[in-house]
mmCIF file of N, CA, C and O in Angstrom:
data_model
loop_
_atom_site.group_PDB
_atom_site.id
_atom_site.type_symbol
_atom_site.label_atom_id
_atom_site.label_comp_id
_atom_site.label_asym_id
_atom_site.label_seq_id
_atom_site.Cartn_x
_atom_site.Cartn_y
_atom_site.Cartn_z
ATOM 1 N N UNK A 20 36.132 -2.975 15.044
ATOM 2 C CA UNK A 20 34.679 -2.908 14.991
ATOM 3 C C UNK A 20 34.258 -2.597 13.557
ATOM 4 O O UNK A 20 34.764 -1.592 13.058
ATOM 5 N N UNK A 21 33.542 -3.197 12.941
ATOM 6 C CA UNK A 21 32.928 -2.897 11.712
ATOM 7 C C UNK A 21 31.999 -1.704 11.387
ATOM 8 O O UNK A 21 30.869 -1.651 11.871
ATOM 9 N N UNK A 22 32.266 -1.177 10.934
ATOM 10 C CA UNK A 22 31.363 -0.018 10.750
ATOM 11 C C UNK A 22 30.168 -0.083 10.139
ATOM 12 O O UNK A 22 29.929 -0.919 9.267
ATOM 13 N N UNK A 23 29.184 0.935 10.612
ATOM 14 C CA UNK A 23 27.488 0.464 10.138
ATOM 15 C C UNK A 23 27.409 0.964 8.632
ATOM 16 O O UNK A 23 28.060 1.957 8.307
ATOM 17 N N UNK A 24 26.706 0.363 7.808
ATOM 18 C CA UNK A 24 26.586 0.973 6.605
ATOM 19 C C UNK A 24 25.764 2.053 5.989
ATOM 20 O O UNK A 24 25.527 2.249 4.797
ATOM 21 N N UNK A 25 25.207 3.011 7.513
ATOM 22 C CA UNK A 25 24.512 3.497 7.339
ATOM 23 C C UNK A 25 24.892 5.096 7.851
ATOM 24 O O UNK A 25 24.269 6.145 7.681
ATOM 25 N N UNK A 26 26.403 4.768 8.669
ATOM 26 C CA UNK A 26 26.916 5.984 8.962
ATOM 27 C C UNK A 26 28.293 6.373 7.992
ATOM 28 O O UNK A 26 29.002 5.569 7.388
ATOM 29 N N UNK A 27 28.421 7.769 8.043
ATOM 30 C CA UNK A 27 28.198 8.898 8.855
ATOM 31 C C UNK A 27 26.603 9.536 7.758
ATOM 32 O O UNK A 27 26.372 9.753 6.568
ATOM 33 N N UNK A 28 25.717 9.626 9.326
ATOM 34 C CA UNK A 28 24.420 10.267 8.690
ATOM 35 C C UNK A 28 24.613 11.603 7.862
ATOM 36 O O UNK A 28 25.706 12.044 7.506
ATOM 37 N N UNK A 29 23.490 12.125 7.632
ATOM 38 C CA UNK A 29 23.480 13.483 6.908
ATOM 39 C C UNK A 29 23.459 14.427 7.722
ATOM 40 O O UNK A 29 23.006 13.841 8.705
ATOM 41 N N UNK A 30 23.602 15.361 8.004
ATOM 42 C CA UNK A 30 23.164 16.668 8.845
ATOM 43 C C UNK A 30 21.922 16.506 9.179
ATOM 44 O O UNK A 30 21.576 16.407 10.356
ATOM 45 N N UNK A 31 21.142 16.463 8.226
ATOM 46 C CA UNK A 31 19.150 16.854 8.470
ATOM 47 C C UNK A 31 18.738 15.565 8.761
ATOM 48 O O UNK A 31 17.631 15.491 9.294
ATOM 49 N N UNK A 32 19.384 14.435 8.537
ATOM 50 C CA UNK A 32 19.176 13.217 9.214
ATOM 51 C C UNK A 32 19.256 13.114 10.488
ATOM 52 O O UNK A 32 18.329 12.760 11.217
ATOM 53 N N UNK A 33 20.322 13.404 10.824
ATOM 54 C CA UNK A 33 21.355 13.190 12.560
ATOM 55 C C UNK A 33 20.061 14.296 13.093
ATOM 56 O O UNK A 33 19.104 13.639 13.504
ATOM 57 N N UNK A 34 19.872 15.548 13.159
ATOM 58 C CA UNK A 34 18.464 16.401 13.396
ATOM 59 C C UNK A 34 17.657 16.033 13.449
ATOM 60 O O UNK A 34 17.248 15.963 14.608
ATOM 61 N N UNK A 35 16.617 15.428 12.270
ATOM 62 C CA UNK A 35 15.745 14.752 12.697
ATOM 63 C C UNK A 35 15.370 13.631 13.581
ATOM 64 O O UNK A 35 14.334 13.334 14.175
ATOM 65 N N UNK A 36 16.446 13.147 13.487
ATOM 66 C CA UNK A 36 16.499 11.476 14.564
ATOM 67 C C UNK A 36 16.533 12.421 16.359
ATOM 68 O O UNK A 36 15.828 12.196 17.343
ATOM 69 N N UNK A 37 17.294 13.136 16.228
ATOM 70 C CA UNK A 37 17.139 13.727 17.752
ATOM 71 C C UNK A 37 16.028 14.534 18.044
ATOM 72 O O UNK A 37 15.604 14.550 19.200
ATOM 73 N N UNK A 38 15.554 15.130 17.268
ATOM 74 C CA UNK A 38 13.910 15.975 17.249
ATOM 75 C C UNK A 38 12.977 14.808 17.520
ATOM 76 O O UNK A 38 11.890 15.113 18.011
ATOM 77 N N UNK A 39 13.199 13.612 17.300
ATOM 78 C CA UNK A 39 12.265 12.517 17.346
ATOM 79 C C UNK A 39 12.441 11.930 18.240
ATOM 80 O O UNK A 39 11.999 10.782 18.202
ATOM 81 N N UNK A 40 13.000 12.275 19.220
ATOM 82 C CA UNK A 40 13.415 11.765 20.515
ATOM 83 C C UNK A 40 11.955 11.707 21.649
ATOM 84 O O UNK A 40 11.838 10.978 22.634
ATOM 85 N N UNK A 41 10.924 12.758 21.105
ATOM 86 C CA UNK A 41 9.920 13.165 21.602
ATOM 87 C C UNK A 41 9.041 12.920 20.129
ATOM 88 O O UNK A 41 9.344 13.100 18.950
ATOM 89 N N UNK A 42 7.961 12.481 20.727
ATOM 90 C CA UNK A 42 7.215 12.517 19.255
ATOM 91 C C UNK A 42 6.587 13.827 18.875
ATOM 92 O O UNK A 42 6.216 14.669 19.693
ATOM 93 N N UNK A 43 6.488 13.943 17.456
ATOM 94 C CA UNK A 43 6.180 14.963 17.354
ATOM 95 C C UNK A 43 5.960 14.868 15.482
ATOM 96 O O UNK A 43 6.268 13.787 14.981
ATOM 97 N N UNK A 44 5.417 16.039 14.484
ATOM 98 C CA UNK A 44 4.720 15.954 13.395
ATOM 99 C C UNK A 44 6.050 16.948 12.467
ATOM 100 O O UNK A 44 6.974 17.585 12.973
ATOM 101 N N UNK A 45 5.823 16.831 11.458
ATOM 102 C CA UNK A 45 6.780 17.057 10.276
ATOM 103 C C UNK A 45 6.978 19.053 10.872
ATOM 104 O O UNK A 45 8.098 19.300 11.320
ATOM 105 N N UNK A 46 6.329 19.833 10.858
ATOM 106 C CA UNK A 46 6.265 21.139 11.106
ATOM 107 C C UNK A 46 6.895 21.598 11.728
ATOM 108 O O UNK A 46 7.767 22.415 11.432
ATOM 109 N N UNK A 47 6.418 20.905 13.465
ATOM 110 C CA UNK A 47 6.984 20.952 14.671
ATOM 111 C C UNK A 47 8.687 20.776 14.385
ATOM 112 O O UNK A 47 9.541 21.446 14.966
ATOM 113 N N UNK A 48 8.974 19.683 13.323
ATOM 114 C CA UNK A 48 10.283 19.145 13.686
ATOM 115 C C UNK A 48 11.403 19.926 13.290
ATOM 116 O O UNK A 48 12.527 20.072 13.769
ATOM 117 N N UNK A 49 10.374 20.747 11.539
ATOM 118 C CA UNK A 49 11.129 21.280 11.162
ATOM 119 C C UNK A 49 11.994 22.734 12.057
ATOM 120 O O UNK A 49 13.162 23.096 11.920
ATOM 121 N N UNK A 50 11.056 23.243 12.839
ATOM 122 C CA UNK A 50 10.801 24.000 14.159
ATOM 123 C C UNK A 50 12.582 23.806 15.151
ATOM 124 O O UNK A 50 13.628 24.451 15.224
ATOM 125 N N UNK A 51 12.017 22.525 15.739
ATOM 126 C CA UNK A 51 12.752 21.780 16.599
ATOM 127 C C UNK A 51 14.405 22.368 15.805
ATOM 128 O O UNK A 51 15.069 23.270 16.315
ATOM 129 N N UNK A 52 14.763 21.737 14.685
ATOM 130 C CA UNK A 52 15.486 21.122 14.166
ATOM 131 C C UNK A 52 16.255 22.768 14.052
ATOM 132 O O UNK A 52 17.234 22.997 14.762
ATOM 133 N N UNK A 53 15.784 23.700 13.233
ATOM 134 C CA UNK A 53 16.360 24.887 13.060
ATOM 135 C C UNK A 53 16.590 25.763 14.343
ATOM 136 O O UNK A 53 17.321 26.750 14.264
ATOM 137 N N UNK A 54 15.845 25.346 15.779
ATOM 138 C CA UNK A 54 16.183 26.222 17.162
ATOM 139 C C UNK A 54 17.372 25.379 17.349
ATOM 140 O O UNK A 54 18.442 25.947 17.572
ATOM 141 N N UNK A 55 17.303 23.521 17.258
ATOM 142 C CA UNK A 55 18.667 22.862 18.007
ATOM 143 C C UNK A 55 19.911 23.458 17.461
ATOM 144 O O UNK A 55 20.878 23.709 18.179
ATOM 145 N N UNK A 56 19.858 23.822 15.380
ATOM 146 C CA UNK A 56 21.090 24.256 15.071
ATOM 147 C C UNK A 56 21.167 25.999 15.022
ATOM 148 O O UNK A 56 21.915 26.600 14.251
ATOM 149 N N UNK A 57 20.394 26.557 15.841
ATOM 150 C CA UNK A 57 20.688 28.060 16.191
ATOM 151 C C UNK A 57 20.782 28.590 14.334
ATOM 152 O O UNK A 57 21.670 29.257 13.804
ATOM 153 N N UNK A 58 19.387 27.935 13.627
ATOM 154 C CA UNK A 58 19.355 28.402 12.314
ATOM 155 C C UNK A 58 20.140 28.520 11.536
ATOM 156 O O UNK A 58 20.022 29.286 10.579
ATOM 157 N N UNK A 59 21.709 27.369 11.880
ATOM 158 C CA UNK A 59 22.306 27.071 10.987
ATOM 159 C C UNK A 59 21.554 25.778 10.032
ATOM 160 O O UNK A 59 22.216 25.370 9.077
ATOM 161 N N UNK A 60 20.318 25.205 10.265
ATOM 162 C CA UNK A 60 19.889 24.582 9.400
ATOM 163 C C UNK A 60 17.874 24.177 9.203
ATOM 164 O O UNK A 60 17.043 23.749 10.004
ATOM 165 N N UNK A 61 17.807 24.534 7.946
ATOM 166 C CA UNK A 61 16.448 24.923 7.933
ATOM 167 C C UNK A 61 15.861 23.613 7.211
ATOM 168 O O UNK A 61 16.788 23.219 6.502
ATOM 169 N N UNK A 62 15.162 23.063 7.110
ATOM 170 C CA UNK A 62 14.627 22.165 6.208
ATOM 171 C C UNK A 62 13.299 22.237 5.322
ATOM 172 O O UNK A 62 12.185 21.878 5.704
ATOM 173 N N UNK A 63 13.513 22.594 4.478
ATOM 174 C CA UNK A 63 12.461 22.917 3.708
ATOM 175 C C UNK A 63 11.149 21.526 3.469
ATOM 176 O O UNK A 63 11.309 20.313 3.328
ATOM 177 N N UNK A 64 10.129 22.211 3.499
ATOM 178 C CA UNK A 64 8.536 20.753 3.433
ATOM 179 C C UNK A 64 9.265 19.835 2.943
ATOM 180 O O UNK A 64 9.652 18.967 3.726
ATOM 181 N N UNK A 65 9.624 19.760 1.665
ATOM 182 C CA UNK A 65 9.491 18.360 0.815
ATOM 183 C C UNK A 65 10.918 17.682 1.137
ATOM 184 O O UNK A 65 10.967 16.453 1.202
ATOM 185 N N UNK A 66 12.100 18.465 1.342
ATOM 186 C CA UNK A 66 12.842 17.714 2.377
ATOM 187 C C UNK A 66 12.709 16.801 3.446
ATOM 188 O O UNK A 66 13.196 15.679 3.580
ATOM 189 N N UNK A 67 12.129 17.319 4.026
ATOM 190 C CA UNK A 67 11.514 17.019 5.549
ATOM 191 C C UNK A 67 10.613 15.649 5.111
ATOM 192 O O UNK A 67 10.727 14.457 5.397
ATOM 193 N N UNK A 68 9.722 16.365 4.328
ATOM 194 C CA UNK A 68 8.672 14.758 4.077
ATOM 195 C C UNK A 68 9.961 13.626 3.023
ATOM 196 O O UNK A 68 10.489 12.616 3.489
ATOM 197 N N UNK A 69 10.057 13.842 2.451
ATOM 198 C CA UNK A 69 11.528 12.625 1.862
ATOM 199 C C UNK A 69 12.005 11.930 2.900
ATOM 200 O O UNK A 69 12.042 10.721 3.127
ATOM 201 N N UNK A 70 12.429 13.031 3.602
ATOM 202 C CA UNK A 70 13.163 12.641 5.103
ATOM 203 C C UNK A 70 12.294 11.525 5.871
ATOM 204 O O UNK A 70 12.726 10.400 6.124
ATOM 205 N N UNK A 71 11.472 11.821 6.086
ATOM 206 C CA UNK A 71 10.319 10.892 6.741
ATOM 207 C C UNK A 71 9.977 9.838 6.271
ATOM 208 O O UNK A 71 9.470 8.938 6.941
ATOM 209 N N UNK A 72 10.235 9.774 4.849
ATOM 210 C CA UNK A 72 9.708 8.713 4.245
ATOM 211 C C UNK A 72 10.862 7.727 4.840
ATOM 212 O O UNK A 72 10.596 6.834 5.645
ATOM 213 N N UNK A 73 12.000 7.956 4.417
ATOM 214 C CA UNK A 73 12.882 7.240 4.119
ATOM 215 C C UNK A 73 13.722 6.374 5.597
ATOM 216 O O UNK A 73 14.505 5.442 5.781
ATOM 217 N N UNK A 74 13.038 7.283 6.315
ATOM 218 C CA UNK A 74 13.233 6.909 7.587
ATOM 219 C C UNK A 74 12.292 5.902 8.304
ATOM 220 O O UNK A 74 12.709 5.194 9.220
ATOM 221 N N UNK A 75 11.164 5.865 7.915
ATOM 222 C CA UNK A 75 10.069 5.132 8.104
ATOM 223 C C UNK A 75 10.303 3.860 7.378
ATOM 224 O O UNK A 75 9.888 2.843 7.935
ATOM 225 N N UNK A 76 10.949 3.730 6.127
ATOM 226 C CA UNK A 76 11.336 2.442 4.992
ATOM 227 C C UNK A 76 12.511 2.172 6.064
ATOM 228 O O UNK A 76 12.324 1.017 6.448
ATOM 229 N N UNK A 77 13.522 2.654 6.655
ATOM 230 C CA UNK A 77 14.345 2.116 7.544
ATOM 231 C C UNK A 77 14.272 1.944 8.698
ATOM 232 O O UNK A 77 15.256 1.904 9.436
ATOM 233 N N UNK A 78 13.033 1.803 9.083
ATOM 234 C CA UNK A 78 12.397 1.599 10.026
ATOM 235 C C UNK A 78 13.445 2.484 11.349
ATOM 236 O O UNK A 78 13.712 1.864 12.378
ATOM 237 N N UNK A 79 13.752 3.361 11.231
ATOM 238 C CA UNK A 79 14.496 4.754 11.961
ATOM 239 C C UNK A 79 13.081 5.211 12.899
ATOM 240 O O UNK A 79 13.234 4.936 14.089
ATOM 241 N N UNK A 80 12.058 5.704 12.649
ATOM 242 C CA UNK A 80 10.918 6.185 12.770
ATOM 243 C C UNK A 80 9.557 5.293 13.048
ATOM 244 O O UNK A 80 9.726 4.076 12.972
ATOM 245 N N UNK A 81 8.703 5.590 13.249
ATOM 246 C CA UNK A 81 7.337 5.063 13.180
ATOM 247 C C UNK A 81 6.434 6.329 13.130
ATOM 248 O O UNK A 81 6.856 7.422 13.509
ATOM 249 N N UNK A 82 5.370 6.170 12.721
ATOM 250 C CA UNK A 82 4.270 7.057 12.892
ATOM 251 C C UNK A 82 3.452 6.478 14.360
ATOM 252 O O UNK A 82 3.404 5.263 14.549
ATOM 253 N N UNK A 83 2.858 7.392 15.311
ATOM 254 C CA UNK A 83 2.650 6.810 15.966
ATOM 255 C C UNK A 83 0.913 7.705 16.517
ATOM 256 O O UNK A 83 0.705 8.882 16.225
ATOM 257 N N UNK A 84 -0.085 6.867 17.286
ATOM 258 C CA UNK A 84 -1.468 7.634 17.324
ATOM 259 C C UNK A 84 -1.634 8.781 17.649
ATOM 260 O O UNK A 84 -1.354 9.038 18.820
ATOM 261 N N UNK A 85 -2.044 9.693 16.943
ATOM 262 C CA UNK A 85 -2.445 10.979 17.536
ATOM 263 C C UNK A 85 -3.893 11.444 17.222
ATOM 264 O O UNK A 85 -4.702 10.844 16.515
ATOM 265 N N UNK A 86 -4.074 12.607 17.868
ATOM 266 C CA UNK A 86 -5.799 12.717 18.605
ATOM 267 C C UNK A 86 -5.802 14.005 17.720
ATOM 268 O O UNK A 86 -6.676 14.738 18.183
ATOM 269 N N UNK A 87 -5.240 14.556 16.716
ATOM 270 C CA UNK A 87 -5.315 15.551 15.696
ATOM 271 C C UNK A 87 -5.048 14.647 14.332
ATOM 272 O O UNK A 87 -4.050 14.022 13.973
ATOM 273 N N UNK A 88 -6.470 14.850 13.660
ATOM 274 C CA UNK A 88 -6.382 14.238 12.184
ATOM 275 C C UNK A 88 -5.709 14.809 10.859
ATOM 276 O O UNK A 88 -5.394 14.368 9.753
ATOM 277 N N UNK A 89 -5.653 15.973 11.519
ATOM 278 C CA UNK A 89 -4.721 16.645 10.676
ATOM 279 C C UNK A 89 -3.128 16.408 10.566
ATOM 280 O O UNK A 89 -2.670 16.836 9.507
ATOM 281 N N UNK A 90 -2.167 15.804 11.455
ATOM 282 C CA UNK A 90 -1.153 15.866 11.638
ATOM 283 C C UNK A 90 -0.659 14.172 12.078
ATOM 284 O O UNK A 90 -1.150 13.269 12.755
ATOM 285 N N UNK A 91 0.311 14.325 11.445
ATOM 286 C CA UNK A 91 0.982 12.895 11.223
ATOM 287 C C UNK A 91 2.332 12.845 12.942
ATOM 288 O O UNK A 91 3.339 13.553 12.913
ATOM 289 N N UNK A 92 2.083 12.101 13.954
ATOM 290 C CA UNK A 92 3.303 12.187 14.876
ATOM 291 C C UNK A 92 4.217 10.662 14.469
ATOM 292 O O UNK A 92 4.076 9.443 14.369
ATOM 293 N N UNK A 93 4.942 11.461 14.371
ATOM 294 C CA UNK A 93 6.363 10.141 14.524
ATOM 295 C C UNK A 93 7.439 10.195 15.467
ATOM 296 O O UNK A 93 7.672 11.238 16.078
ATOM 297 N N UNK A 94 8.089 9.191 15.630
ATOM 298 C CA UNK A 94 8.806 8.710 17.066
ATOM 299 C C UNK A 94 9.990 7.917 16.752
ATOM 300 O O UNK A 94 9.924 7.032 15.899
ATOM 301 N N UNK A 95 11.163 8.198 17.438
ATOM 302 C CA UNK A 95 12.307 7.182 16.782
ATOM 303 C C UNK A 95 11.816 5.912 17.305
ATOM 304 O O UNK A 95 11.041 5.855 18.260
ATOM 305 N N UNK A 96 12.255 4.911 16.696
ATOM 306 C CA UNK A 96 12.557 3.529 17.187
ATOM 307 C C UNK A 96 13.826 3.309 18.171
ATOM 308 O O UNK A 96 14.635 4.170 18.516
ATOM 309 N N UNK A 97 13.802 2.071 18.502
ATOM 310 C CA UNK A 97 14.850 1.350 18.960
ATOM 311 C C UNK A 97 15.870 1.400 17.908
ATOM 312 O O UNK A 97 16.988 1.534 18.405
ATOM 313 N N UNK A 98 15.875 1.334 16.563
ATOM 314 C CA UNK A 98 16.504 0.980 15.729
ATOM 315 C C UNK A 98 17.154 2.292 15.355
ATOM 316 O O UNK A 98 18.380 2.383 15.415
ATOM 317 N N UNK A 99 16.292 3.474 14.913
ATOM 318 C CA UNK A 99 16.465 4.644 15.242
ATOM 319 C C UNK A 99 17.438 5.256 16.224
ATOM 320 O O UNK A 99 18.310 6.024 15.818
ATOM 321 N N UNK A 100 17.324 4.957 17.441
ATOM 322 C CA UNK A 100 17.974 5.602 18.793
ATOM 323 C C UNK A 100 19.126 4.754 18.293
ATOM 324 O O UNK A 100 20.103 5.497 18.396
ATOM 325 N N UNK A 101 19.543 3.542 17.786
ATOM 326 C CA UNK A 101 20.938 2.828 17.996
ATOM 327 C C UNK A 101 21.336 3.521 16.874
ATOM 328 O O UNK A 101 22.330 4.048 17.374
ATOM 329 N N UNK A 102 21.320 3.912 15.772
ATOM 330 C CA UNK A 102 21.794 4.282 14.724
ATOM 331 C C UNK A 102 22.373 6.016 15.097
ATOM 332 O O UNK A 102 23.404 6.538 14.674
ATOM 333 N N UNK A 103 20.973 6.839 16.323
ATOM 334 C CA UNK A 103 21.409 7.860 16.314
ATOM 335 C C UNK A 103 22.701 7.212 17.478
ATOM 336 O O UNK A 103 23.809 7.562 17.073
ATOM 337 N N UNK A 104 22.762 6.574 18.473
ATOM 338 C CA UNK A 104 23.961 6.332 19.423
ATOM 339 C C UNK A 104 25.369 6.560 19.224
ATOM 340 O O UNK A 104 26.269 7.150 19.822
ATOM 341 N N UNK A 105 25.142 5.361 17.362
ATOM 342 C CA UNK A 105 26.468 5.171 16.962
ATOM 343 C C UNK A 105 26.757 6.517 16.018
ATOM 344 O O UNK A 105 27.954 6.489 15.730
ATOM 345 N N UNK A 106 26.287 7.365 15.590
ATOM 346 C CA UNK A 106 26.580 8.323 15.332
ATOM 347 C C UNK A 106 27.059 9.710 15.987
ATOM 348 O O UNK A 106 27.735 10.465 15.288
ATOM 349 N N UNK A 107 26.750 10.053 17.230
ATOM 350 C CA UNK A 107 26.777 10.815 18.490
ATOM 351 C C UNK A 107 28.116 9.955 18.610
ATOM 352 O O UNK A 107 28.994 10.806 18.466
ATOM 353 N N UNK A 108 28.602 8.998 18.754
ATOM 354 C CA UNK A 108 30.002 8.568 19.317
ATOM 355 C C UNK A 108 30.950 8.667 17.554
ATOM 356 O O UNK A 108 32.010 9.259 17.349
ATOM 357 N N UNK A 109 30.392 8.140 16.873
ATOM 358 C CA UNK A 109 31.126 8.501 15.987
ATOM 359 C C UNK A 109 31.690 10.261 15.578
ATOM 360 O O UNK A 109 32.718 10.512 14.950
ATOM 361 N N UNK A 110 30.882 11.115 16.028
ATOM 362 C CA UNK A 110 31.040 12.769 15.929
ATOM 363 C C UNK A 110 32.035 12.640 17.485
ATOM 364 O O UNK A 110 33.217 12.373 17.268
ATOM 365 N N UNK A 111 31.747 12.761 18.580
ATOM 366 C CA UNK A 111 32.097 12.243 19.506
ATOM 367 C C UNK A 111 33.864 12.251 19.272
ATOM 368 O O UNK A 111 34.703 13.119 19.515
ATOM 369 N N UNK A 112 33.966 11.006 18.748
ATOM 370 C CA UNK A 112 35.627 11.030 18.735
ATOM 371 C C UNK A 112 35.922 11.495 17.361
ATOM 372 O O UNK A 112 36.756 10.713 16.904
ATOM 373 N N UNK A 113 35.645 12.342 16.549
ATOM 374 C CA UNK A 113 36.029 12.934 15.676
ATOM 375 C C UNK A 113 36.457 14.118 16.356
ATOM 376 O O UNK A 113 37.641 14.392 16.555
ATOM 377 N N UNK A 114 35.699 14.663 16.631
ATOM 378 C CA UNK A 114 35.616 15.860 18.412
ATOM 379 C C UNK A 114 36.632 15.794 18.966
ATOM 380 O O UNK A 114 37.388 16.763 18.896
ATOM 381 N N UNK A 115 36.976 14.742 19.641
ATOM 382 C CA UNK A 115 38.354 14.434 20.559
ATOM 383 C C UNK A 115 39.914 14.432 19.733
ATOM 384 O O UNK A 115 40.977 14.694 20.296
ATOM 385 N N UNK A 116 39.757 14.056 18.208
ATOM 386 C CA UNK A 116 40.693 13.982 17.752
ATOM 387 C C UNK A 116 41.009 14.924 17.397
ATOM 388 O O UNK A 116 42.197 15.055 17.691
ATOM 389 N N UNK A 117 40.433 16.234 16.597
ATOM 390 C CA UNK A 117 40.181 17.218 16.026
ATOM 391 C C UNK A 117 40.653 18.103 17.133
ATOM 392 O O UNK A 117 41.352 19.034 16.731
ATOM 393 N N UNK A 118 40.395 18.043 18.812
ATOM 394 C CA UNK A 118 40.872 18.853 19.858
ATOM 395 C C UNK A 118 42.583 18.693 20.455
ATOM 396 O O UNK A 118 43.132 19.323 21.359
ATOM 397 N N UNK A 119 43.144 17.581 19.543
ATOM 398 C CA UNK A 119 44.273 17.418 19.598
ATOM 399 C C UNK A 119 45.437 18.546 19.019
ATOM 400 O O UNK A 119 46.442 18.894 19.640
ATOM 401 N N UNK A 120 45.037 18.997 17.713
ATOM 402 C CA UNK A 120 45.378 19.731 16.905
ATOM 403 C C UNK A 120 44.920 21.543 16.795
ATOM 404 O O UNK A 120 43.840 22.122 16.912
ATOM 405 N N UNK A 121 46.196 21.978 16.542
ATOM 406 C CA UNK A 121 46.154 23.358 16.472
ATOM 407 C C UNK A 121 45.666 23.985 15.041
ATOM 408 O O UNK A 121 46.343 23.690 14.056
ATOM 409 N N UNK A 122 44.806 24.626 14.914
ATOM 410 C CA UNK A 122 44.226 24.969 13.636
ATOM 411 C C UNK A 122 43.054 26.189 13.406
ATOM 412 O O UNK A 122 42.612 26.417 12.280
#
């Protein structure tokens, strides 16, 4: 199988793509993102917005309508969810191999 050229994601990447599983605004995610890793990982604003950008240019994300003008919601894509898939299986059997070994 050929591998995607887009994995293995980043930490605050692979986070954000699963925080976006539900839509939701840059704040919230950062929120989300530091309860999923039990505050092993924090993302600071301008991280977070980079993050967004760049995810949105890879069409990972969309912005999507919300009824507060203040706040931007975004949502994974299709394209998004396959990228997070193959990554979750790629950690996945790293996992399985890694449980082989005494260490």
């Amino acid at each position: 199988m050929k591998r995607n050229k887009h994995l293995p994601l980043t930490e605050t990447t692979y986070y954000i793509l699963l925080a976006l599983l539900e839509p939701n605004h840059g704040y919230a995610i950062m929120q989300e993102v530091e309860t999923m890793s039990e505050g092993n990982v924090r993302i600071a604003a301008g991280t977070m917005y980079g993050a967004i950008e760049n995810l949105l240019k890879l069409d990972w994300i969309v912005a999507v309508p919300s009824t507060d003008s203040r706040r931007k919601i975004y949502q994974i894509t299709p394209t998004g969810k396959s990228i997070l898939a193959l990554e979750t299986e790629r950690i996945r059997k790293l996992s399985t191999l890694a449980s082989r070994f005494d260490f």
